[in-house]
PDB file of C-alpha atoms in Angstrom:
ATOM      1  CA  MET A1072     108.130  54.869 115.886  1.00 49.00           C
ATOM      2  CA  PHE A1073     108.453  59.037 116.231  1.00 51.00           C
ATOM      3  CA  ARG A1074     111.620  58.999 115.612  1.00 66.00           C
ATOM      4  CA  GLN A1075     111.420  56.606 112.269  1.00 67.00           C
ATOM      5  CA  GLU A1076     107.705  58.846 110.899  1.00 67.00           C
ATOM      6  CA  HIS A1077     110.331  62.263 112.283  1.00 70.00           C
ATOM      7  CA  ARG A1078     113.285  60.747 110.158  1.00 77.00           C
ATOM      8  CA  THR A1079     110.789  59.947 107.126  1.00 79.00           C
ATOM      9  CA  GLY A1080     109.233  63.385 107.178  1.00 76.00           C
ATOM     10  CA  LEU A1081     112.086  65.208 107.260  1.00 81.00           C
ATOM     11  CA  MET A1082     113.284  63.413 103.967  1.00 84.00           C
ATOM     12  CA  LEU A1083     110.410  63.693 102.220  1.00 81.00           C
ATOM     13  CA  ALA A1084     110.804  67.690 102.955  1.00 82.00           C
ATOM     14  CA  MET A1085     114.584  67.369 101.990  1.00 87.00           C
ATOM     15  CA  PRO A1086     114.170  67.972  98.412  1.00 86.00           C
ATOM     16  CA  LEU A1087     112.188  71.420  99.286  1.00 84.00           C
ATOM     17  CA  LEU A1088     114.424  72.316 102.311  1.00 85.00           C
ATOM     18  CA  VAL A1089     117.681  72.127  99.938  1.00 88.00           C
ATOM     19  CA  SER A1090     116.325  73.773  96.759  1.00 88.00           C
ATOM     20  CA  THR A1091     114.684  76.676  99.292  1.00 83.00           C
ATOM     21  CA  THR A1092     118.422  77.467 100.731  1.00 87.00           C
ATOM     22  CA  ILE A1093     120.403  77.145  97.579  1.00 88.00           C
ATOM     23  CA  LEU A1094     117.870  79.312  95.608  1.00 85.00           C
ATOM     24  CA  VAL A1095     116.227  81.588  97.847  1.00 84.00           C
ATOM     25  CA  LEU A1096     117.935  81.892 101.571  1.00 88.00           C
ATOM     26  CA  ILE A1097     121.647  81.832 100.219  1.00 91.00           C
ATOM     27  CA  PRO A1098     120.820  84.401  97.468  1.00 90.00           C
ATOM     28  CA  THR A1099     119.056  86.753  99.647  1.00 89.00           C
ATOM     29  CA  LEU A1100     121.949  86.935 102.345  1.00 93.00           C
ATOM     30  CA  VAL A1101     124.432  87.384  99.669  1.00 92.00           C
ATOM     31  CA  THR A1102     122.148  90.545  98.198  1.00 92.00           C
ATOM     32  CA  PHE A1103     122.020  91.667 101.615  1.00 93.00           C
ATOM     33  CA  ILE A1104     126.013  91.726 101.822  1.00 94.00           C
ATOM     34  CA  PHE A1105     126.329  93.059  98.526  1.00 94.00           C
ATOM     35  CA  ALA A1106     123.903  95.995  99.223  1.00 94.00           C
ATOM     36  CA  PHE A1107     126.586  97.285 101.707  1.00 95.00           C
ATOM     37  CA  THR A1108     129.274  96.968  98.829  1.00 94.00           C
ATOM     38  CA  ASN A1109     130.284  98.523  95.536  1.00 92.00           C
ATOM     39  CA  PHE A1110     130.408  95.399  93.682  1.00 91.00           C
ATOM     40  CA  ASP A1111     130.054  95.694  89.816  1.00 88.00           C
ATOM     41  CA  GLY A1112     131.510  92.164  88.953  1.00 83.00           C
ATOM     42  CA  LEU A1113     134.411  93.777  87.535  1.00 84.00           C
ATOM     43  CA  SER A1114     136.346  95.603  89.993  1.00 85.00           C
ATOM     44  CA  GLN A1115     137.402  94.329  93.624  1.00 89.00           C
ATOM     45  CA  ILE A1116     134.871  94.479  96.400  1.00 89.00           C
ATOM     46  CA  LYS A1117     134.827  97.386  98.837  1.00 92.00           C
ATOM     47  CA  TRP A1118     132.749  97.978 101.936  1.00 93.00           C
ATOM     48  CA  VAL A1119     131.099 101.446 101.810  1.00 93.00           C
ATOM     49  CA  GLY A1120     128.811 100.919 104.336  1.00 91.00           C
ATOM     50  CA  PHE A1121     125.160 102.975 103.562  1.00 93.00           C
ATOM     51  CA  SER A1122     126.511 104.793 100.746  1.00 94.00           C
ATOM     52  CA  ASN A1123     124.135 102.418  98.147  1.00 94.00           C
ATOM     53  CA  PHE A1124     121.095 103.427 100.497  1.00 95.00           C
ATOM     54  CA  SER A1125     121.739 107.326 100.401  1.00 94.00           C
ATOM     55  CA  LYS A1126     122.017 107.092  96.715  1.00 94.00           C
ATOM     56  CA  ILE A1127     118.626 105.440  96.613  1.00 94.00           C
ATOM     57  CA  TRP A1128     117.367 108.019  98.740  1.00 94.00           C
ATOM     58  CA  GLY A1129     118.153 110.611  96.143  1.00 92.00           C
ATOM     59  CA  ASP A1130     117.440 108.654  93.244  1.00 94.00           C
ATOM     60  CA  THR A1131     114.163 110.219  91.660  1.00 95.00           C
ATOM     61  CA  LEU A1132     113.732 107.166  89.080  1.00 95.00           C
ATOM     62  CA  PHE A1133     113.981 105.054  92.179  1.00 95.00           C
ATOM     63  CA  TRP A1134     110.864 106.666  94.046  1.00 94.00           C
ATOM     64  CA  THR A1135     109.149 106.506  90.014  1.00 95.00           C
ATOM     65  CA  SER A1136     109.590 103.095  89.676  1.00 95.00           C
ATOM     66  CA  LEU A1137     108.678 102.614  93.147  1.00 92.00           C
ATOM     67  CA  LYS A1138     105.463 104.581  93.125  1.00 94.00           C
ATOM     68  CA  ASN A1139     104.698 102.671  89.961  1.00 95.00           C
ATOM     69  CA  SER A1140     104.877  99.495  91.614  1.00 93.00           C
ATOM     70  CA  PHE A1141     102.651 100.468  94.584  1.00 90.00           C
ATOM     71  CA  TYR A1142      99.943 101.304  92.135  1.00 93.00           C
ATOM     72  CA  ILE A1143     100.184  98.677  90.115  1.00 93.00           C
ATOM     73  CA  ALA A1144      99.569  96.385  93.579  1.00 91.00           C
ATOM     74  CA  ALA A1145      97.073  99.237  94.850  1.00 92.00           C
ATOM     75  CA  VAL A1146      94.658  98.410  91.639  1.00 94.00           C
ATOM     76  CA  GLY A1147      95.654  95.225  90.311  1.00 94.00           C
ATOM     77  CA  VAL A1148      95.204  93.167  94.020  1.00 93.00           C
ATOM     78  CA  PRO A1149      91.877  94.106  94.649  1.00 94.00           C
ATOM     79  CA  LEU A1150      90.714  93.222  91.048  1.00 96.00           C
ATOM     80  CA  ARG A1151      92.552  90.206  90.974  1.00 95.00           C
ATOM     81  CA  ILE A1152      90.901  89.034  94.189  1.00 95.00           C
ATOM     82  CA  THR A1153      87.487  90.226  93.400  1.00 95.00           C
ATOM     83  CA  ILE A1154      87.402  88.458  90.035  1.00 94.00           C
ATOM     84  CA  ALA A1155      88.906  85.261  91.352  1.00 93.00           C
ATOM     85  CA  LEU A1156      86.298  84.882  94.040  1.00 93.00           C
ATOM     86  CA  PHE A1157      83.521  85.984  91.597  1.00 93.00           C
ATOM     87  CA  LEU A1158      84.991  82.844  89.477  1.00 90.00           C
ATOM     88  CA  ALA A1159      85.019  80.627  92.460  1.00 89.00           C
ATOM     89  CA  LEU A1160      81.490  81.246  93.312  1.00 90.00           C
ATOM     90  CA  LEU A1161      80.173  80.880  90.191  1.00 88.00           C
ATOM     91  CA  LEU A1162      81.790  77.659  89.380  1.00 85.00           C
ATOM     92  CA  THR A1163      80.725  76.117  92.575  1.00 82.00           C
ATOM     93  CA  PRO A1164      77.632  74.286  91.681  1.00 77.00           C
ATOM     94  CA  GLU A1165      78.392  71.159  89.869  1.00 71.00           C
ATOM     95  CA  ARG A1166      76.837  71.506  86.585  1.00 72.00           C
ATOM     96  CA  THR A1167      77.134  71.022  82.750  1.00 70.00           C
ATOM     97  CA  GLY A1168      80.354  72.692  81.125  1.00 73.00           C
ATOM     98  CA  VAL A1169      81.831  73.690  84.662  1.00 76.00           C
ATOM     99  CA  GLY A1170      84.802  71.321  84.091  1.00 79.00           C
ATOM    100  CA  ALA A1171      85.739  73.091  80.983  1.00 83.00           C
ATOM    101  CA  ALA A1172      85.058  76.403  82.516  1.00 80.00           C
ATOM    102  CA  ARG A1173      87.340  75.786  85.700  1.00 82.00           C
ATOM    103  CA  SER A1174      89.918  74.434  83.249  1.00 83.00           C
ATOM    104  CA  SER A1175      90.003  77.435  80.941  1.00 85.00           C
ATOM    105  CA  ALA A1176      90.022  79.702  84.282  1.00 83.00           C
ATOM    106  CA  PHE A1177      93.415  78.317  85.025  1.00 86.00           C
ATOM    107  CA  LEU A1178      94.963  78.262  81.582  1.00 88.00           C
ATOM    108  CA  PRO A1179      96.538  81.212  81.736  1.00 88.00           C
ATOM    109  CA  THR A1180      98.429  80.882  84.865  1.00 88.00           C
ATOM    110  CA  VAL A1181     100.350  77.735  83.306  1.00 89.00           C
ATOM    111  CA  ILE A1182     101.730  80.353  80.326  1.00 91.00           C
ATOM    112  CA  PRO A1183     105.298  81.084  80.756  1.00 92.00           C
ATOM    113  CA  ASP A1184     105.876  84.906  81.422  1.00 92.00           C
ATOM    114  CA  ILE A1185     107.783  85.520  78.638  1.00 93.00           C
ATOM    115  CA  SER A1186     105.000  83.659  75.904  1.00 94.00           C
ATOM    116  CA  TYR A1187     102.595  85.340  77.816  1.00 94.00           C
ATOM    117  CA  ALA A1188     103.796  88.678  77.307  1.00 94.00           C
ATOM    118  CA  LEU A1189     104.594  88.297  73.464  1.00 94.00           C
ATOM    119  CA  LEU A1190     101.073  87.402  73.221  1.00 94.00           C
ATOM    120  CA  TRP A1191     100.015  90.652  74.898  1.00 94.00           C
ATOM    121  CA  LEU A1192     102.545  92.363  72.955  1.00 92.00           C
ATOM    122  CA  TRP A1193     100.798  91.251  69.559  1.00 93.00           C
ATOM    123  CA  MET A1194      97.361  92.153  71.037  1.00 92.00           C
ATOM    124  CA  LEU A1195      97.983  95.236  72.197  1.00 90.00           C
ATOM    125  CA  ASN A1196     100.312  96.277  68.515  1.00 87.00           C
ATOM    126  CA  PRO A1197      98.377  99.502  67.592  1.00 83.00           C
ATOM    127  CA  ILE A1198      98.325  98.810  63.590  1.00 83.00           C
ATOM    128  CA  TYR A1199      97.112  95.261  63.710  1.00 84.00           C
ATOM    129  CA  GLY A1200      96.358  93.975  67.371  1.00 86.00           C
ATOM    130  CA  PRO A1201      93.295  92.796  68.269  1.00 91.00           C
ATOM    131  CA  VAL A1202      92.643  94.611  71.694  1.00 88.00           C
ATOM    132  CA  ALA A1203      93.997  97.786  69.818  1.00 84.00           C
ATOM    133  CA  TYR A1204      91.101  97.411  67.018  1.00 87.00           C
ATOM    134  CA  LEU A1205      88.435  96.640  69.567  1.00 89.00           C
ATOM    135  CA  ILE A1206      89.273  99.577  71.481  1.00 86.00           C
ATOM    136  CA  SER A1207      89.305 101.872  68.278  1.00 84.00           C
ATOM    137  CA  ALA A1208      86.191 100.232  67.546  1.00 85.00           C
ATOM    138  CA  LEU A1209      84.377 101.448  70.438  1.00 85.00           C
ATOM    139  CA  GLY A1210      85.387 104.934  69.448  1.00 83.00           C
ATOM    140  CA  LEU A1211      88.455 105.127  71.801  1.00 80.00           C
ATOM    141  CA  PRO A1212      92.191 105.517  70.638  1.00 79.00           C
ATOM    142  CA  GLY A1213      93.328 102.147  70.763  1.00 77.00           C
ATOM    143  CA  ASP A1214      96.193 102.583  68.547  1.00 79.00           C
ATOM    144  CA  GLN A1215      97.478 105.194  71.610  1.00 82.00           C
ATOM    145  CA  LEU A1216      97.133 102.868  74.217  1.00 84.00           C
ATOM    146  CA  LEU A1217     100.514 102.098  74.926  1.00 88.00           C
ATOM    147  CA  LEU A1218     101.826 105.639  74.174  1.00 88.00           C
ATOM    148  CA  THR A1219     100.225 107.158  76.819  1.00 89.00           C
ATOM    149  CA  PRO A1220     101.212 106.987  80.869  1.00 91.00           C
ATOM    150  CA  PHE A1221      97.592 105.671  81.772  1.00 91.00           C
ATOM    151  CA  GLY A1222      96.995 103.515  78.680  1.00 89.00           C
ATOM    152  CA  ALA A1223     100.481 101.645  79.083  1.00 92.00           C
ATOM    153  CA  ARG A1224      99.521 101.036  82.990  1.00 93.00           C
ATOM    154  CA  PHE A1225      96.153  99.720  82.298  1.00 91.00           C
ATOM    155  CA  SER A1226      97.736  97.530  79.799  1.00 92.00           C
ATOM    156  CA  ILE A1227      99.758  95.501  82.483  1.00 94.00           C
ATOM    157  CA  VAL A1228      96.873  96.048  85.028  1.00 94.00           C
ATOM    158  CA  PHE A1229      94.423  94.283  82.441  1.00 93.00           C
ATOM    159  CA  MET A1230      97.398  91.490  81.270  1.00 92.00           C
ATOM    160  CA  SER A1231      97.622  90.656  85.142  1.00 93.00           C
ATOM    161  CA  LEU A1232      93.824  89.869  85.699  1.00 93.00           C
ATOM    162  CA  PHE A1233      94.023  86.845  83.598  1.00 92.00           C
ATOM    163  CA  GLN A1234      96.395  85.322  85.677  1.00 91.00           C
ATOM    164  CA  ILE A1235      94.536  84.650  88.646  1.00 91.00           C
ATOM    165  CA  GLY A1236      94.611  80.818  88.285  1.00 89.00           C
ATOM    166  CA  GLU A1237      96.126  79.965  91.666  1.00 90.00           C
ATOM    167  CA  ILE A1238      93.920  82.652  93.466  1.00 92.00           C
ATOM    168  CA  TYR A1239      90.803  80.801  91.913  1.00 90.00           C
ATOM    169  CA  ILE A1240      91.733  77.523  92.561  1.00 91.00           C
ATOM    170  CA  VAL A1241      92.399  78.069  96.409  1.00 92.00           C
ATOM    171  CA  LEU A1242      88.827  80.557  96.740  1.00 92.00           C
ATOM    172  CA  LEU A1243      87.165  77.299  94.864  1.00 90.00           C
ATOM    173  CA  ALA A1244      88.472  74.438  96.727  1.00 90.00           C
ATOM    174  CA  ALA A1245      87.618  76.754 100.329  1.00 91.00           C
ATOM    175  CA  ARG A1246      84.155  77.465  99.088  1.00 90.00           C
ATOM    176  CA  ARG A1247      83.615  74.123  98.338  1.00 88.00           C
ATOM    177  CA  GLU A1248      84.617  73.090 101.831  1.00 89.00           C
ATOM    178  CA  LEU A1249      81.944  75.385 103.964  1.00 87.00           C
ATOM    179  CA  PRO A1250      79.183  73.151 105.026  1.00 86.00           C
ATOM    180  CA  HIS A1251      76.415  72.681 102.868  1.00 85.00           C
ATOM    181  CA  GLU A1252      74.088  72.644 105.910  1.00 86.00           C
ATOM    182  CA  LEU A1253      74.616  76.480 106.722  1.00 84.00           C
ATOM    183  CA  TYR A1254      73.153  77.066 103.097  1.00 83.00           C
ATOM    184  CA  GLU A1255      70.478  74.743 103.203  1.00 84.00           C
ATOM    185  CA  LEU A1256      69.631  76.602 106.554  1.00 84.00           C
ATOM    186  CA  CYS A1257      69.550  79.881 104.512  1.00 83.00           C
ATOM    187  CA  THR A1258      67.852  78.403 101.772  1.00 83.00           C
ATOM    188  CA  ILE A1259      65.024  77.128 104.215  1.00 84.00           C
ATOM    189  CA  GLU A1260      65.023  80.526 106.117  1.00 81.00           C
ATOM    190  CA  GLY A1261      64.811  82.116 102.530  1.00 82.00           C
ATOM    191  CA  THR A1262      67.619  84.607 103.067  1.00 81.00           C
ATOM    192  CA  SER A1263      68.413  86.622  99.974  1.00 84.00           C
ATOM    193  CA  ALA A1264      71.542  85.474  98.243  1.00 83.00           C
ATOM    194  CA  PHE A1265      73.683  89.027  98.892  1.00 85.00           C
ATOM    195  CA  TRP A1266      72.765  88.450 102.313  1.00 87.00           C
ATOM    196  CA  THR A1267      74.101  84.905 102.257  1.00 86.00           C
ATOM    197  CA  PHE A1268      77.426  86.163 100.682  1.00 86.00           C
ATOM    198  CA  LYS A1269      77.477  89.059 103.397  1.00 85.00           C
ATOM    199  CA  ARG A1270      76.758  87.454 106.168  1.00 85.00           C
ATOM    200  CA  LEU A1271      77.955  83.425 105.727  1.00 87.00           C
ATOM    201  CA  THR A1272      80.321  83.341 102.624  1.00 89.00           C
ATOM    202  CA  LEU A1273      82.492  86.311 103.187  1.00 89.00           C
ATOM    203  CA  PRO A1274      83.283  85.870 106.797  1.00 87.00           C
ATOM    204  CA  LEU A1275      83.917  82.156 106.402  1.00 89.00           C
ATOM    205  CA  LEU A1276      86.505  82.818 103.325  1.00 91.00           C
ATOM    206  CA  MET A1277      87.907  85.833 104.901  1.00 88.00           C
ATOM    207  CA  PRO A1278      91.175  83.873 106.301  1.00 86.00           C
ATOM    208  CA  THR A1279      91.750  82.532 102.971  1.00 90.00           C
ATOM    209  CA  ILE A1280      91.159  86.068 101.341  1.00 90.00           C
ATOM    210  CA  VAL A1281      93.770  87.392 103.720  1.00 86.00           C
ATOM    211  CA  PHE A1282      96.217  84.973 103.044  1.00 86.00           C
ATOM    212  CA  LEU A1283      95.971  85.379  98.957  1.00 91.00           C
ATOM    213  CA  THR A1284      95.890  88.866  99.519  1.00 89.00           C
ATOM    214  CA  ALA A1285      99.391  89.037 101.317  1.00 86.00           C
ATOM    215  CA  ARG A1286     100.292  86.425  98.651  1.00 88.00           C
ATOM    216  CA  ASP A1287      99.276  88.219  95.746  1.00 91.00           C
ATOM    217  CA  VAL A1288     100.672  92.170  97.083  1.00 88.00           C
ATOM    218  CA  ALA A1289     104.354  90.169  96.890  1.00 87.00           C
ATOM    219  CA  TRP A1290     103.567  88.262  93.409  1.00 89.00           C
ATOM    220  CA  SER A1291     102.326  91.752  91.515  1.00 88.00           C
ATOM    221  CA  LEU A1292     105.252  93.610  93.078  1.00 86.00           C
ATOM    222  CA  GLN A1293     107.731  91.118  91.276  1.00 86.00           C
ATOM    223  CA  SER A1294     105.759  90.333  88.197  1.00 88.00           C
ATOM    224  CA  THR A1295     105.667  93.266  86.318  1.00 92.00           C
ATOM    225  CA  PHE A1296     109.013  92.784  85.496  1.00 93.00           C
ATOM    226  CA  VAL A1297     108.966  90.586  82.411  1.00 94.00           C
ATOM    227  CA  PRO A1298     105.766  92.884  80.434  1.00 94.00           C
ATOM    228  CA  SER A1299     107.368  96.115  81.441  1.00 94.00           C
ATOM    229  CA  LEU A1300     110.609  94.773  80.054  1.00 93.00           C
ATOM    230  CA  VAL A1301     108.839  92.976  76.702  1.00 93.00           C
ATOM    231  CA  ILE A1302     106.269  95.489  75.678  1.00 92.00           C
ATOM    232  CA  THR A1303     106.482  98.606  77.208  1.00 92.00           C
ATOM    233  CA  LYS A1304     110.508  98.840  77.852  1.00 91.00           C
ATOM    234  CA  GLY A1305     109.982 101.352  81.055  1.00 92.00           C
ATOM    235  CA  GLY A1306     107.929 103.723  79.032  1.00 87.00           C
ATOM    236  CA  PRO A1307     106.176 106.078  77.973  1.00 90.00           C
ATOM    237  CA  ASN A1308     108.029 108.635  80.324  1.00 90.00           C
ATOM    238  CA  PHE A1309     108.789 106.213  83.050  1.00 93.00           C
ATOM    239  CA  ALA A1310     105.244 104.933  83.327  1.00 93.00           C
ATOM    240  CA  THR A1311     105.645 101.880  83.727  1.00 94.00           C
ATOM    241  CA  LEU A1312     109.414 101.966  84.787  1.00 95.00           C
ATOM    242  CA  PHE A1313     108.634  99.174  88.185  1.00 95.00           C
ATOM    243  CA  LEU A1314     111.145  98.608  90.561  1.00 94.00           C
ATOM    244  CA  PRO A1315     112.041  95.017  89.499  1.00 94.00           C
ATOM    245  CA  LEU A1316     112.711  96.383  85.699  1.00 95.00           C
ATOM    246  CA  TYR A1317     114.912  99.193  87.442  1.00 96.00           C
ATOM    247  CA  ILE A1318     116.996  96.766  89.480  1.00 95.00           C
ATOM    248  CA  TYR A1319     117.523  94.840  86.186  1.00 95.00           C
ATOM    249  CA  GLN A1320     118.862  97.725  84.800  1.00 94.00           C
ATOM    250  CA  ASN A1321     120.964  98.980  87.524  1.00 94.00           C
ATOM    251  CA  GLY A1322     122.705  95.579  87.539  1.00 93.00           C
ATOM    252  CA  PHE A1323     123.186  94.496  84.740  1.00 91.00           C
ATOM    253  CA  GLU A1324     122.860  97.012  82.116  1.00 92.00           C
ATOM    254  CA  TYR A1325     124.898  99.589  84.236  1.00 91.00           C
ATOM    255  CA  MET A1326     126.636  96.861  86.204  1.00 92.00           C
ATOM    256  CA  ARG A1327     125.970  98.825  89.717  1.00 94.00           C
ATOM    257  CA  LEU A1328     125.252  95.278  91.409  1.00 93.00           C
ATOM    258  CA  GLY A1329     125.853  96.677  94.922  1.00 95.00           C
ATOM    259  CA  LEU A1330     123.460  99.568  94.486  1.00 95.00           C
ATOM    260  CA  ALA A1331     121.031  97.258  92.775  1.00 95.00           C
ATOM    261  CA  SER A1332     121.252  94.687  95.505  1.00 95.00           C
ATOM    262  CA  ALA A1333     120.449  97.950  98.166  1.00 95.00           C
ATOM    263  CA  MET A1334     117.429  98.133  95.973  1.00 95.00           C
ATOM    264  CA  THR A1335     116.354  94.529  96.194  1.00 94.00           C
ATOM    265  CA  THR A1336     116.537  95.017 100.009  1.00 94.00           C
ATOM    266  CA  VAL A1337     114.812  97.876 100.390  1.00 93.00           C
ATOM    267  CA  MET A1338     111.942  95.949  97.607  1.00 91.00           C
ATOM    268  CA  PHE A1339     112.161  93.154  99.985  1.00 90.00           C
ATOM    269  CA  LEU A1340     111.611  95.259 103.224  1.00 91.00           C
ATOM    270  CA  LEU A1341     108.841  97.418 101.780  1.00 87.00           C
ATOM    271  CA  THR A1342     106.919  94.292 100.598  1.00 85.00           C
ATOM    272  CA  GLY A1343     107.026  93.153 104.178  1.00 85.00           C
ATOM    273  CA  LEU A1344     105.812  95.556 105.436  1.00 87.00           C
ATOM    274  CA  MET A1345     102.867  96.097 103.207  1.00 80.00           C
ATOM    275  CA  ILE A1346     101.861  92.804 103.569  1.00 79.00           C
ATOM    276  CA  PHE A1347     102.031  93.301 107.009  1.00 83.00           C
ATOM    277  CA  VAL A1348      99.516  96.462 106.826  1.00 81.00           C
ATOM    278  CA  GLN A1349      97.561  94.562 104.617  1.00 75.00           C
ATOM    279  CA  VAL A1350      97.232  91.746 106.744  1.00 74.00           C
ATOM    280  CA  ARG A1351      96.255  93.525 109.811  1.00 77.00           C
ATOM    281  CA  VAL A1352      93.906  95.627 108.188  1.00 74.00           C
ATOM    282  CA  LEU A1353      92.248  92.473 106.469  1.00 68.00           C
ATOM    283  CA  ARG A1354      91.580  90.886 109.849  1.00 66.00           C
ATOM    284  CA  PHE A1355      90.357  93.803 111.159  1.00 63.00           C
ATOM    285  CA  ARG A1356      87.789  94.309 108.359  1.00 59.00           C
ATOM    286  CA  LYS A1357      87.115  90.267 109.543  1.00 54.00           C
ATOM    287  CA  GLY A1358      86.163  91.269 112.545  1.00 55.00           C
ATOM    288  CA  LEU A1359      83.362  93.856 111.385  1.00 49.00           C
ATOM    289  CA  PHE A1360      82.115  91.019 109.054  1.00 49.00           C
ATOM    290  CA  ASP A1361      81.700  88.759 112.350  1.00 51.00           C
ATOM    291  CA  LEU A1362      79.773  91.124 114.352  1.00 45.00           C
TER     292      LEU A1362
END
């Protein structure tokens, strides 16, 4: 019986295992191998050892793109998690209009990245874009939004704040699974909403928040490619030259595929390190909440 169940489970998981192997594991292995070669897609492949990594070390644009990517992650991830948590708590009670609000909060997430970027390219247009118009109406230089380093980075972060559907749905499900008896007890005891959130809701949701934060760090480092390519082209003054865009330029515009593979390897390792540190810090903070 156990063997039959095991075989059935394996068959059900086989499509995912095969697709993951073909689309993720094999490309990752090939990228790692190419990182140590002079592969350019045209000439004969030669093993160059750590030469590509030495070039990365002395490449100022690589460090600029890395700094820009970390800036987006450091600013965008806390904002995305906070907004998603606020929406999850706001839309947890069942009342009129909540279903439509939940669907609306998730809708931007299902829009294809290229369509989403083109939509924001129109909205941020300095001549007829509605966002630029509203900013100008407030007395701010809306027509200069994409022409300054801060404005361009702000625009990329602001765009990402609407694509929080997956985070919001997971937090909403986690919040709805919390025991109602505990909240009834807090109501009977007369505790404030802030105390209930700080001492009850947040500690119970912290494992989910840790997971979502780690996932969102990886997402934010990779999701900047399409908006930076479509909207800002890496400018102004390399302010939105993010690591995925710089890897694309080296690999497919300059045909330095070996160097691009080395950059991809570095990005993978740094992303893993960043997630590890963040998870450890959040777990430590969870311990403080439990005190």
